[in-house]
C-alpha positions as a LaTeX table, in Angstrom:
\begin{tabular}{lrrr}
\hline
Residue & $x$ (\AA) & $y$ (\AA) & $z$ (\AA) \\
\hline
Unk1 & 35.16 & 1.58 & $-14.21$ \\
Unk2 & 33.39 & $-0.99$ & $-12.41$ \\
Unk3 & 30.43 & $-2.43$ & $-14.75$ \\
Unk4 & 27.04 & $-2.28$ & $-12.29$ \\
Unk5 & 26.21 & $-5.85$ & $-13.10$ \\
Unk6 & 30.01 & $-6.77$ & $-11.50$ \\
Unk7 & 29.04 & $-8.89$ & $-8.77$ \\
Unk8 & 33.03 & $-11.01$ & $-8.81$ \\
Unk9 & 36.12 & $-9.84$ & $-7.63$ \\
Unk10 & 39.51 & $-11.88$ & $-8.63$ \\
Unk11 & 43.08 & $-10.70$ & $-7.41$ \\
Unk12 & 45.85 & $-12.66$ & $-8.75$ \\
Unk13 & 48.73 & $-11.28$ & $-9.56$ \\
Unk14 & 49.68 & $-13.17$ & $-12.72$ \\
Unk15 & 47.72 & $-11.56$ & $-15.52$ \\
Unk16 & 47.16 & $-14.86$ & $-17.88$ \\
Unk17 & 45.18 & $-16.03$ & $-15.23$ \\
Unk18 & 43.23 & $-13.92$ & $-14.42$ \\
Unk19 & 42.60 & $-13.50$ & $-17.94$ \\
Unk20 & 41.62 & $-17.11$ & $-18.32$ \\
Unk21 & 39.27 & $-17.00$ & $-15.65$ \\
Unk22 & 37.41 & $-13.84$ & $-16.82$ \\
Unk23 & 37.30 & $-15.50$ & $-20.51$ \\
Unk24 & 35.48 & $-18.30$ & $-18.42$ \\
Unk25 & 33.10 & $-16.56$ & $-16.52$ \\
Unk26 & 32.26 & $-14.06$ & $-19.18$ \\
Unk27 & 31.19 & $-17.33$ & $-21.42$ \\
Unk28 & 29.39 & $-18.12$ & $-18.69$ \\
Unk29 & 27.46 & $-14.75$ & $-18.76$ \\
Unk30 & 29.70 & $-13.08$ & $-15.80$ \\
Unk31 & 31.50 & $-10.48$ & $-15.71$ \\
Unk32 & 34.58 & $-10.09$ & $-13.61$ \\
Unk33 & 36.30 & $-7.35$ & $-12.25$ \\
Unk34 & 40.29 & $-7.99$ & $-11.75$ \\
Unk35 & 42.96 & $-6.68$ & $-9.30$ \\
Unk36 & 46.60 & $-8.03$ & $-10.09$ \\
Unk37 & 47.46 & $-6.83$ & $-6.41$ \\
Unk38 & 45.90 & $-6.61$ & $-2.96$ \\
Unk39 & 45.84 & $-2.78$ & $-2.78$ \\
Unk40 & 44.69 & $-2.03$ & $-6.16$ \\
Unk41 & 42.02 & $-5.00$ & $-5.03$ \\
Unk42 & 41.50 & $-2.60$ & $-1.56$ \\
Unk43 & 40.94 & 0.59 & $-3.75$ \\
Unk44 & 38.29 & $-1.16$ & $-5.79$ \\
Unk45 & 36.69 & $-2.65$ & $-3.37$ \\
Unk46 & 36.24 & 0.89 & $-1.57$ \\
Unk47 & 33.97 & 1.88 & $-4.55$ \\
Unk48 & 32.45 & $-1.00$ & $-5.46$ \\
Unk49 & 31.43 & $-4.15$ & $-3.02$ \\
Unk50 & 31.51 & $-7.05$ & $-4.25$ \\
Unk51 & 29.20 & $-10.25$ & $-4.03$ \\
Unk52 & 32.42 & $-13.19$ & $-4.07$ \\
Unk53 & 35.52 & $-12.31$ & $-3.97$ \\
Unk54 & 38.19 & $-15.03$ & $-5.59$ \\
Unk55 & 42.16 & $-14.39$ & $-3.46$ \\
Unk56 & 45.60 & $-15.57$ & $-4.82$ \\
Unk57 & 47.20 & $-15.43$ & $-1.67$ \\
Unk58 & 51.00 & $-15.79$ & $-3.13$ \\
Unk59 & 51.24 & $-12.06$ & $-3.91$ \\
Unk60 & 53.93 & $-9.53$ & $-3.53$ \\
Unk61 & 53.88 & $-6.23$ & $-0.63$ \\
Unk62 & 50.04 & $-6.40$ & 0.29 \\
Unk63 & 49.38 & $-10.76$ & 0.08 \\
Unk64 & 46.16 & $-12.38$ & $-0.01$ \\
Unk65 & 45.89 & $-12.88$ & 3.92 \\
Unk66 & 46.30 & $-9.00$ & 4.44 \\
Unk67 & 43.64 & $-8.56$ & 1.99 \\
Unk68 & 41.30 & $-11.22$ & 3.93 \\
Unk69 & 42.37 & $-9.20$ & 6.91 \\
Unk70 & 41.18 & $-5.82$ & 5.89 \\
Unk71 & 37.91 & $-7.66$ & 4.44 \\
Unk72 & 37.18 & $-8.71$ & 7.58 \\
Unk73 & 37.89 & $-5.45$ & 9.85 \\
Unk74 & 35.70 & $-3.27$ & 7.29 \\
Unk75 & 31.78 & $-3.92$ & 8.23 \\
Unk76 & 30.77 & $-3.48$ & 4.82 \\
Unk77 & 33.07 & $-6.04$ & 3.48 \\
Unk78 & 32.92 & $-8.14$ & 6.55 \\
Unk79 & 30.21 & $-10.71$ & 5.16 \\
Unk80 & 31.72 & $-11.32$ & 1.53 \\
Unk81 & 32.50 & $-14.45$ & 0.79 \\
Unk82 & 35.82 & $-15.23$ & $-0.10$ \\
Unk83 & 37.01 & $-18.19$ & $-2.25$ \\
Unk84 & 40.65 & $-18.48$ & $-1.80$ \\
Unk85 & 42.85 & $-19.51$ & $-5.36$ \\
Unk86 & 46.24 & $-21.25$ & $-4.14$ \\
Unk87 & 48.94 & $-23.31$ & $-5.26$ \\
Unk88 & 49.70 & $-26.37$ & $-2.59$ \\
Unk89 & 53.07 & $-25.89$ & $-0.74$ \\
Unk90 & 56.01 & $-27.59$ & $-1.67$ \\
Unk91 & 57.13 & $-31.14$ & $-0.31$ \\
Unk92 & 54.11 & $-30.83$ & 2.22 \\
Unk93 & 51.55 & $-32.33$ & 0.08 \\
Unk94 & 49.02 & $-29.90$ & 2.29 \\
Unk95 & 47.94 & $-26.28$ & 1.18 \\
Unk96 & 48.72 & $-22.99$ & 2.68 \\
Unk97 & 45.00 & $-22.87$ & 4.23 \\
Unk98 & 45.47 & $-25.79$ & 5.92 \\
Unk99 & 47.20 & $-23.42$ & 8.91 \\
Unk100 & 45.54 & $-20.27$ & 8.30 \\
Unk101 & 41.91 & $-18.96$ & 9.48 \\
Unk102 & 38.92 & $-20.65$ & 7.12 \\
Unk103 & 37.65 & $-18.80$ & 4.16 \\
Unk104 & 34.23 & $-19.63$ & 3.06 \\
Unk105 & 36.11 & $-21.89$ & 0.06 \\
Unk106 & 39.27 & $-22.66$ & $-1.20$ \\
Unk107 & 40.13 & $-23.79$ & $-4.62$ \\
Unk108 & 43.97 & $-25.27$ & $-5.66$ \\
Unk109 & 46.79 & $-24.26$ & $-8.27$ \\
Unk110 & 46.31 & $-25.58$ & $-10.94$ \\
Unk111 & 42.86 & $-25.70$ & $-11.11$ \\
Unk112 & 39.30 & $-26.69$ & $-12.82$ \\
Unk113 & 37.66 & $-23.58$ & $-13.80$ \\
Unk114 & 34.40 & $-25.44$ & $-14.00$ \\
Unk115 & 34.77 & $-26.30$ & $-10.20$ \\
Unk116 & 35.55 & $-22.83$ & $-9.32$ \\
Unk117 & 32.17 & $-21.37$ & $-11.36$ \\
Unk118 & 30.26 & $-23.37$ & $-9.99$ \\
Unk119 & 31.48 & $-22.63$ & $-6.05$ \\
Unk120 & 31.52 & $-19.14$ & $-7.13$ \\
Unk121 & 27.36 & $-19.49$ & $-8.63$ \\
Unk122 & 26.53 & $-21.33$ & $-5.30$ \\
Unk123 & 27.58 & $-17.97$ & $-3.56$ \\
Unk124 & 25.55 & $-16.02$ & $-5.80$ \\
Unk125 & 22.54 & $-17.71$ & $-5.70$ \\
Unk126 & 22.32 & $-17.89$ & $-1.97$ \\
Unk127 & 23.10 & $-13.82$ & $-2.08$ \\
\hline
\end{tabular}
């Protein structure tokens, strides 16, 4: 069950993460709902819409860019904004969205959570 005042999304597939992250935000006074793939992240996001939505793109069958994808193709979903979570790619010393369409923000593996709240509050105020 989605909480009303729910207004984040995270889907990341490793589970201590996204715990760490909704420890963070809920000390922050946020409350975050998870998805540890991209179609249990498509189901909830048919029932609920949210207001940012935070993508791990590195995830098995249904990734982070088919996610984006389907965001993008649904008109209610269409205008989210999406902060993409990813780790830089090996040897390249350049990140995955360097290539790929732009997101409204991306954040890097490992990172600060105190960078991400705050990109994540400067979406929600402007909401």
């Amino acid at each position: 069950m989605i909480a009303e005042q729910t207004a984040i999304l995270y889907i990341e597939d490793e589970r201590p993460v996204l715990e760490l992250v909704r420890q963070a935000f809920k000390m922050m006074g946020h409350t975050i709902a998870g998805a540890t793939s991209g179609r249990q992240a498509m189901e909830i996001m048919r029932r609920f819409t949210p207001k940012v939505v935070l993508l791990d793109l590195m995830m098995p069958d249904f990734n982070g860019w088919d996610v984006y994808r389907e965001m993008k193709n649904d008109e209610r979903l269409a205008d989210v904004p999406v902060i993409v979570v990813t780790a830089k790619v090996p040897n390249r010393g350049r990140t995955i969205i360097d290539d790929l369409p732009p997101v409204d923000d991306y954040i890097t593996k490992p990172f600060d959570v105190e960078k991400l709240i705050r990109s994540v509050e400067s979406f929600l105020q402007s909401s």
